[in-house]
CSV table of C-alpha atoms in Angstrom, one decimal:
chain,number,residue,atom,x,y,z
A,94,UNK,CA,0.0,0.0,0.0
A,95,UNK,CA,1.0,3.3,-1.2
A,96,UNK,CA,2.2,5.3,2.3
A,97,UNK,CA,0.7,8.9,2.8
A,98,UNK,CA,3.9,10.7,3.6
A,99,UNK,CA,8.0,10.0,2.6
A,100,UNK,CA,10.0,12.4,4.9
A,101,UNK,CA,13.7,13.1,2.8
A,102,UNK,CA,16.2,13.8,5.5
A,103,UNK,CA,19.6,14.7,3.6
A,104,UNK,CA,22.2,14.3,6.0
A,105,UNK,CA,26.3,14.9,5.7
A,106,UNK,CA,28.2,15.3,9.3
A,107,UNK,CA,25.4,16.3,11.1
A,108,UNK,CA,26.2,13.6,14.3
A,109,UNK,CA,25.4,16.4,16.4
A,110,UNK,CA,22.1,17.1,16.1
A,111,UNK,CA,20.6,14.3,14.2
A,112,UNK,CA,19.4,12.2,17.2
A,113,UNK,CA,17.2,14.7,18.0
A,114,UNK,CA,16.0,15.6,14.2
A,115,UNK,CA,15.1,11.4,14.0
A,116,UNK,CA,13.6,11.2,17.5
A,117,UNK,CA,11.3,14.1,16.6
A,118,UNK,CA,10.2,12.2,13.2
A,119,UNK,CA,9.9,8.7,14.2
A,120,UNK,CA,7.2,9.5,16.9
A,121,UNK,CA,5.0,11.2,14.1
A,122,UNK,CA,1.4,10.8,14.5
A,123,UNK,CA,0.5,10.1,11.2
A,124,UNK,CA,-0.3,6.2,10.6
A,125,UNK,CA,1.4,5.7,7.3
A,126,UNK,CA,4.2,7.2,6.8
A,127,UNK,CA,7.9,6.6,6.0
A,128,UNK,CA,11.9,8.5,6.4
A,129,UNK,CA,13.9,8.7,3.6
A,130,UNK,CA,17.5,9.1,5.0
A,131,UNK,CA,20.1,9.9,2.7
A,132,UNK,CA,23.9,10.0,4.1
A,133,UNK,CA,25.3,11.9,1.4
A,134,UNK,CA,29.3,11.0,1.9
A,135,UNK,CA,29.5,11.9,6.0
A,136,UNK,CA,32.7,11.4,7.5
A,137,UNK,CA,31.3,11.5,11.1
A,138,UNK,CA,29.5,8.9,12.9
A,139,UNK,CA,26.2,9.9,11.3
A,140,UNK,CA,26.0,6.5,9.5
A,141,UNK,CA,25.8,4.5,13.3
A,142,UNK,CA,23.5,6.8,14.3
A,143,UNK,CA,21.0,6.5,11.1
A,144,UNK,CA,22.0,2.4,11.3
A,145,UNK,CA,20.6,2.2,15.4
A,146,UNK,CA,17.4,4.2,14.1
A,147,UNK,CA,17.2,2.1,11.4
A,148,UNK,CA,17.3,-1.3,13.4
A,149,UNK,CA,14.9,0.2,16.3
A,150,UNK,CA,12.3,1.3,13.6
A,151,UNK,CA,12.6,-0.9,10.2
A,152,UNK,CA,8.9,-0.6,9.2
A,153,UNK,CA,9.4,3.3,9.4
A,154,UNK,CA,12.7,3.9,7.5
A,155,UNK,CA,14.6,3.7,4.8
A,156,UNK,CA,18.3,4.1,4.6
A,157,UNK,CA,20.8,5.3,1.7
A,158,UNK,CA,24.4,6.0,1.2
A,159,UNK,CA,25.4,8.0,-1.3
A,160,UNK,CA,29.2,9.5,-2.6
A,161,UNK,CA,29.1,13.5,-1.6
A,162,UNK,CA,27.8,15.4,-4.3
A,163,UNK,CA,26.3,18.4,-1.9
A,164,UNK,CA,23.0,19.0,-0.5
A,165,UNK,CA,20.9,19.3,-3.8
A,166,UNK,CA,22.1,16.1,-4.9
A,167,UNK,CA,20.9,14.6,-2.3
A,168,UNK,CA,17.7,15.7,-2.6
A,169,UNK,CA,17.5,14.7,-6.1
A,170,UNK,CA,18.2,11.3,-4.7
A,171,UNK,CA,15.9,11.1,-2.1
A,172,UNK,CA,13.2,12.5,-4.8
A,173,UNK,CA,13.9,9.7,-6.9
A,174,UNK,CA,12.8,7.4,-4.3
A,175,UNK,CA,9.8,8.5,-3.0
A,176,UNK,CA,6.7,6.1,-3.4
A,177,UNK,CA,3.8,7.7,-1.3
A,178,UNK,CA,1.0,10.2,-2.5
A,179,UNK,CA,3.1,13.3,-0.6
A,180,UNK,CA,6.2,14.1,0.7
A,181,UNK,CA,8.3,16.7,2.1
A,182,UNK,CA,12.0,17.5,3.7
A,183,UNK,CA,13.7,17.7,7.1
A,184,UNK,CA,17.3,19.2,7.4
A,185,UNK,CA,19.1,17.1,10.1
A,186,UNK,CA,19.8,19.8,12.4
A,187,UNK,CA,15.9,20.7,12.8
A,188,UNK,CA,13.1,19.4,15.2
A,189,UNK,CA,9.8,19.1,13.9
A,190,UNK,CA,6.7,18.8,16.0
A,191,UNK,CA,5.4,15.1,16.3
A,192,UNK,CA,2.0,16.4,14.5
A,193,UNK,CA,3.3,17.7,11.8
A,194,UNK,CA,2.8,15.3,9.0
A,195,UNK,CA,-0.6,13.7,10.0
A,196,UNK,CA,-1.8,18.0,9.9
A,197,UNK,CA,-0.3,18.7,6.7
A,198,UNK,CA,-1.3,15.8,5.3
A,199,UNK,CA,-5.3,15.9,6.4
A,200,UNK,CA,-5.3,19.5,5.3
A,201,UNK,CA,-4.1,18.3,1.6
A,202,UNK,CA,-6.6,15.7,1.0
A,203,UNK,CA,-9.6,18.4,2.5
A,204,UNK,CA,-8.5,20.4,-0.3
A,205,UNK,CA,-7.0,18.1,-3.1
A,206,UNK,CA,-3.7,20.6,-2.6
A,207,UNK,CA,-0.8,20.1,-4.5
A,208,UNK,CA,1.2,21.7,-2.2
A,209,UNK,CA,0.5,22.6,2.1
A,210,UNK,CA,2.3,25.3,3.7
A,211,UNK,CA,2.9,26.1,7.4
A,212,UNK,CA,4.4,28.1,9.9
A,213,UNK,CA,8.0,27.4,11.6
A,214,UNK,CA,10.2,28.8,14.3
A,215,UNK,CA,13.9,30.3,14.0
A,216,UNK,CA,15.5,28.7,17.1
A,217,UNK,CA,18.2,30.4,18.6
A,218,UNK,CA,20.2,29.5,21.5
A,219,UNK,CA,18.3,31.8,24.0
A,220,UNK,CA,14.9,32.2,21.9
A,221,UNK,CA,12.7,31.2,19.6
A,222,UNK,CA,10.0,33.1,17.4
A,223,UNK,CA,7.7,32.4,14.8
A,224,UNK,CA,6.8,33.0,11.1
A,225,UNK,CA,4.3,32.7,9.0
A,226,UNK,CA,4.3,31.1,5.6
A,227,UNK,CA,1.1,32.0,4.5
A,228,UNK,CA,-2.1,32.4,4.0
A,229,UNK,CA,-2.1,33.2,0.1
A,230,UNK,CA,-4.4,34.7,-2.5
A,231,UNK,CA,-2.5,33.5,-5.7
A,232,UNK,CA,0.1,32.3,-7.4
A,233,UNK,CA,2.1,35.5,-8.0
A,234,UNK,CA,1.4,36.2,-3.9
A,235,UNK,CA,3.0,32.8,-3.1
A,236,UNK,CA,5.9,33.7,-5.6
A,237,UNK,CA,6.6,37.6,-4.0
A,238,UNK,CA,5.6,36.3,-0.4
A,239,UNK,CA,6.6,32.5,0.7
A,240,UNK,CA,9.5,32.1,2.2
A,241,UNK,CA,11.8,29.9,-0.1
A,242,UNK,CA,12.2,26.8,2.8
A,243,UNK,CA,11.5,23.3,1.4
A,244,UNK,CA,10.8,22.0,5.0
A,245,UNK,CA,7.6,23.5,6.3
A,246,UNK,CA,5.4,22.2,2.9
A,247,UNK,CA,4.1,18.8,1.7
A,248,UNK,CA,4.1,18.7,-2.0
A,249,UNK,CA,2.2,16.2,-4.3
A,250,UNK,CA,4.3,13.7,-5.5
A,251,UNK,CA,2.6,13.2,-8.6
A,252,UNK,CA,2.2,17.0,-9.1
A,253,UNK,CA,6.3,17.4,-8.6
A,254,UNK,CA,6.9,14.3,-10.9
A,255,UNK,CA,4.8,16.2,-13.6
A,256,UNK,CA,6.9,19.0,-13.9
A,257,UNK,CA,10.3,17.1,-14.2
A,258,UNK,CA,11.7,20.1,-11.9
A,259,UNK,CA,14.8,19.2,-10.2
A,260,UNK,CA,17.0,20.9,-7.8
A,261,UNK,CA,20.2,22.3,-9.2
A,262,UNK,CA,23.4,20.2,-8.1
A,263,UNK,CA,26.0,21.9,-6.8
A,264,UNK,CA,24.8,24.9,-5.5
A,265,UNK,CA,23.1,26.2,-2.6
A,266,UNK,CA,19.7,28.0,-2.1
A,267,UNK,CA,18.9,25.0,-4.3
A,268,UNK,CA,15.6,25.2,-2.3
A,269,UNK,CA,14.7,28.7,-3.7
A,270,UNK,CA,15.2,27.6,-6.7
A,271,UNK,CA,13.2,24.6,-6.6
A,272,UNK,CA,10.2,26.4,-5.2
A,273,UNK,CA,9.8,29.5,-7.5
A,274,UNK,CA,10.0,26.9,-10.6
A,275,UNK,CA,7.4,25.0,-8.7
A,276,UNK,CA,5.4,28.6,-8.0
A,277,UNK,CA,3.1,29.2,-11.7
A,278,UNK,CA,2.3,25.5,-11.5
A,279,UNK,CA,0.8,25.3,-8.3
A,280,UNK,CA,-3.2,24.4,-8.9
A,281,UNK,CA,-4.7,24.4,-5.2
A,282,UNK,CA,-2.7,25.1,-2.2
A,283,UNK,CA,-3.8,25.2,1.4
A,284,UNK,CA,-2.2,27.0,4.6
A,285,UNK,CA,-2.2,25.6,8.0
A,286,UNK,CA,-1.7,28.0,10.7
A,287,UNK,CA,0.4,26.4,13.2
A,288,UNK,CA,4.3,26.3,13.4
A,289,UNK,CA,6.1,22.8,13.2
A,290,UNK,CA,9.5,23.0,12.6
A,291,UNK,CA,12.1,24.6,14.9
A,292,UNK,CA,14.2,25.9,12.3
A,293,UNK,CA,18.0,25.8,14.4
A,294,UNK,CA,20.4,29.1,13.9
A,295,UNK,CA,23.7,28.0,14.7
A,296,UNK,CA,26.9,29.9,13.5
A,297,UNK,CA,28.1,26.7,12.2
A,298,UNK,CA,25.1,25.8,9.9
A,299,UNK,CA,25.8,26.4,6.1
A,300,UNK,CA,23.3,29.0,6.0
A,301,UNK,CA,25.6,31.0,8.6
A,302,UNK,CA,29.3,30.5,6.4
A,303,UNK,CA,29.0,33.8,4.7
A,304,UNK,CA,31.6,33.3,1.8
A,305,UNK,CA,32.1,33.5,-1.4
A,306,UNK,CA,30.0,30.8,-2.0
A,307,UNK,CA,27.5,33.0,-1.8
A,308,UNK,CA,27.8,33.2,-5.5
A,309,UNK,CA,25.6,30.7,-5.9
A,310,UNK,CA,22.6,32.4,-5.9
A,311,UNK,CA,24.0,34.4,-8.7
A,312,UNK,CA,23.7,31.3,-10.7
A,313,UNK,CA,20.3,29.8,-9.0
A,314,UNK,CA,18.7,33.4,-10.5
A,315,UNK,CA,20.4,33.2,-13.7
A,316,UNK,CA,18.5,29.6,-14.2
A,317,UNK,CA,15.7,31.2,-12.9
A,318,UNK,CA,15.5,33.8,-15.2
A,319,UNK,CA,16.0,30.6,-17.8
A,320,UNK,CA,13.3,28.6,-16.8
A,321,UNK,CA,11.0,31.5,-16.8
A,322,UNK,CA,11.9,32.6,-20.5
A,323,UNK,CA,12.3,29.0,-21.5
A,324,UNK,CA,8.6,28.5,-20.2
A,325,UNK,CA,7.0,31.0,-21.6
A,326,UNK,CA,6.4,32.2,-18.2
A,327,UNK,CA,8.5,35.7,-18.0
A,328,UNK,CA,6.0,38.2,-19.2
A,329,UNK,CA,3.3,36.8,-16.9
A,330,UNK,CA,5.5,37.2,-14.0
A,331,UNK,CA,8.1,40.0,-14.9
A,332,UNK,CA,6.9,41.9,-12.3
A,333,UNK,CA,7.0,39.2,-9.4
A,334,UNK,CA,10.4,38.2,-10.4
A,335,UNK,CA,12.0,41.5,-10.7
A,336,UNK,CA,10.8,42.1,-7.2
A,337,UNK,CA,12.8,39.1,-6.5
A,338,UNK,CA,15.8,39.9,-8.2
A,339,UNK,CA,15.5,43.4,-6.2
A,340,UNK,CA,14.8,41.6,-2.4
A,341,UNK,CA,17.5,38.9,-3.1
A,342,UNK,CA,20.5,40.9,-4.7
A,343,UNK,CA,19.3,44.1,-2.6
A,344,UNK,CA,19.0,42.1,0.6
A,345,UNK,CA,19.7,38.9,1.1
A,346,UNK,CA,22.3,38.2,-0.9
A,347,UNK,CA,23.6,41.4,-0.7
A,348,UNK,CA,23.9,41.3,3.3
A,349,UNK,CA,25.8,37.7,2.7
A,350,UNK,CA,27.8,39.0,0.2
A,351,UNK,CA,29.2,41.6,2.7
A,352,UNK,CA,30.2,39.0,4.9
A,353,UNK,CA,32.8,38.3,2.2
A,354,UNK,CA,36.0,37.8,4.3
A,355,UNK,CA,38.5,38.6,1.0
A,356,UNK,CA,37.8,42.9,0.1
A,357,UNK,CA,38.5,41.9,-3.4
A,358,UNK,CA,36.4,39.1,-3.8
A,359,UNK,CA,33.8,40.6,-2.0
A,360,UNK,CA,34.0,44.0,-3.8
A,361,UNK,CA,33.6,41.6,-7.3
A,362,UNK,CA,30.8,40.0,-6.2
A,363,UNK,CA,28.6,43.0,-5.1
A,364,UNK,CA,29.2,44.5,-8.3
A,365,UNK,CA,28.1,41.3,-10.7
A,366,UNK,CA,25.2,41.3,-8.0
A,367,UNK,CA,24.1,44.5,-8.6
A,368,UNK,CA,24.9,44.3,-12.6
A,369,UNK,CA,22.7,41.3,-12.7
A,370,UNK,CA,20.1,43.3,-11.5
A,371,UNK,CA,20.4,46.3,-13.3
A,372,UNK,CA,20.8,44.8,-16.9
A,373,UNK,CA,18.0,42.6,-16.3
A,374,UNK,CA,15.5,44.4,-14.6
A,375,UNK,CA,16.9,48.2,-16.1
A,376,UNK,CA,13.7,49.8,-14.6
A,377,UNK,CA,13.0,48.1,-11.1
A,378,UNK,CA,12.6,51.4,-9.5
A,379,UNK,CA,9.2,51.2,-11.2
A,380,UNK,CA,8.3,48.3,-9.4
A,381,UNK,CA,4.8,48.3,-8.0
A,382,UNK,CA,5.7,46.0,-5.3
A,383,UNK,CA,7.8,48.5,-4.2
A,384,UNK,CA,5.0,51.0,-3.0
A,385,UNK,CA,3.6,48.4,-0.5
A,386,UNK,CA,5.0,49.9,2.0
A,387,UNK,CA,7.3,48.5,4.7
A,388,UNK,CA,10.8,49.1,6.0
A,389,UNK,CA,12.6,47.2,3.6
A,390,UNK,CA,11.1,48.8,0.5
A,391,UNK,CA,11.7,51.8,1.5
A,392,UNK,CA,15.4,50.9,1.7
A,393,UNK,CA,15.2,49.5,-1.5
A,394,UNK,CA,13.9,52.0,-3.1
A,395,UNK,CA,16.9,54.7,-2.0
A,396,UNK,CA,19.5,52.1,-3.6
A,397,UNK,CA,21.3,53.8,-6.8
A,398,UNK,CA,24.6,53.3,-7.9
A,399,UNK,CA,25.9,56.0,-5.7
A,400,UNK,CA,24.0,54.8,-2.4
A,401,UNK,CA,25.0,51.4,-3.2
A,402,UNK,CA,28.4,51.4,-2.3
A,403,UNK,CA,28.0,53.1,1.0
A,404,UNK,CA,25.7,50.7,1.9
A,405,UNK,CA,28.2,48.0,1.5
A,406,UNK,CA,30.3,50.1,2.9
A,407,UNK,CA,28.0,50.4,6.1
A,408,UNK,CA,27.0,46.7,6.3
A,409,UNK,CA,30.3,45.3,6.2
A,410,UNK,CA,31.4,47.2,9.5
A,411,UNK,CA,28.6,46.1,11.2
A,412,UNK,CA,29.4,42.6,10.1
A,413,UNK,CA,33.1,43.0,11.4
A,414,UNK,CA,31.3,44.7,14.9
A,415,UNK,CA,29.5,41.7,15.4
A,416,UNK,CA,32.1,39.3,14.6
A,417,UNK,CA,34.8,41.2,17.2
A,418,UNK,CA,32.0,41.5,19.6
A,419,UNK,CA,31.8,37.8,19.5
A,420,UNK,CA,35.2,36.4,19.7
């Protein structure tokens, strides 16, 4: 019998956490559902650990090794294996609540959804707080709006299998990638409002090495901008995805790029970054998205190529503040 749920669990060196990350997902409530571990290459002990969960629980899991070939790759593999009607992602650092499945799950067959999405929690050492992932109107709100994390969302198996959409090996923010391809496609979607993952922040994660390998998401836009052409998709969502180009290499990529350690490479980097944006998206000053208000359109919206600099300029002390604070 088909099971509701696979879980993909990509795992490489994460012995330090991933006890907990399996403990939270074996004790899920839903009755028919099954973990997709994939050790993608570790050189820890996180092959014992996923071998003593696998003999405890052998109905519940299924087990994988794979050479290293980096975090997208091995969610390509675990992809390639799913057999149930949904499925969805856990990082091995992350605890998710033991609900989490059977919810999303009974909220995708109450609407026939291809894809569920749900709130989570950044967890820090000393705190925690929430944020939403949801509700949405459309499919150019869930493009401008969601946040680009595989983990809080079921998706339809058949639905992703339909597409042929893959995530892009060797690179990171493979995730963001994967969902705004997924994004025009989406049929019926449904929000719960409840938080299940606790999402960890630790300095060591990859999401926290600010270096040049922040470059990738140069890339992961580039074969955005791709797909979209190549679809026939751009001039239905021009606008959503040059306010994406403008929040991504205006803010988030643009804060990591900062954090660039080598002033040459870093200096090389913001300016492809903002050249990307400017010769694809000449006029996103004009951006309606930009009027909605908010703090961080308003910053947006004073960047030029003389303010742009500065601003560098400005985050990259505070970056070095923080990091001499800390040490």
């Amino acid at each position: 019998m088909r099971p509701k749920i696979n879980v993909i669990v990509p795992i490489y060196n994460a012995e330090k956490h991933l006890r907990q990350t399996l403990e939270s997902l074996v004790h899920q409530t839903i009755d028919s559902f099954e973990l997709i571990l994939v050790n993608d290459g570790s050189n820890d002990s996180s092959q014992t650990i996923i071998d003593e969960y696998k003999a405890k629980y052998p109905s519940l899991i299924r087990s994988y090794i794979k050479e290293n070939g980096g975090i997208a790759d091995a969610r390509n593999f675990g992809l390639s294996k799913v057999e149930s009607e949904y499925f969805g992602f856990v990082d091995s650092d992350d605890i998710v609540e033991t609900n989490m499945f059977e919810s999303l799950y009974k909220q995708a067959k109450l609407d026939d959804s291809d894809v569920v999405f749900s709130n989570f929690y950044w967890t820090y050492p000393d705190k925690e707080t929430e944020s939403k992932d949801g509700p949405y109107t459309n499919n150019k709100d869930i493009l401008t709006r969601m946040f680009a994390t595989l983990w809080n969302k079921i998706y339809r198996t058949d639905f992703i299998r339909s597409l042929d959409i893959h995530f892009p090996t060797g690179y990171r923010y493979e995730d963001a990638s994967f969902l705004y391809k997924i994004s025009p496609y989406i049929s019926k979607w449904s929000y719960v409002d409840q938080a299940f993952v606790h999402y960890r922040q630790t300095t060591g994660s990859i999401t926290h090495n600010h270096n040049d390998r922040v470059k990738d998401m140069i890339f992961v836009f580039k074969d955005l901008l791709d797909f979209y052409q190549g679809k026939n998709l751009f001039d239905a969502y021009k606008i959503e995805l040059e306010y994406l180009f403008i929040r991504f290499f205006l803010g988030n990529s643009f804060l990591r790029t900062c954090q660039i350690k080598d002033p040459k490479d870093r200096k090389k980097t913001l300016d492809l970054s903002y050249r990307i944006l400017n010769d694809n998206f000449p006029n996103w000053k004009g951006n309606t998205y930009l009027n909605q208000g908010g703090l961080k359109n308003k910053y947006y919206k004073t960047v030029n190529k003389m303010t742009y600099p500065i601003y560098a300029f400005i985050f990259t002390l505070i970056y070095r503040f923080k990091k001499d604070k800390l040490a």
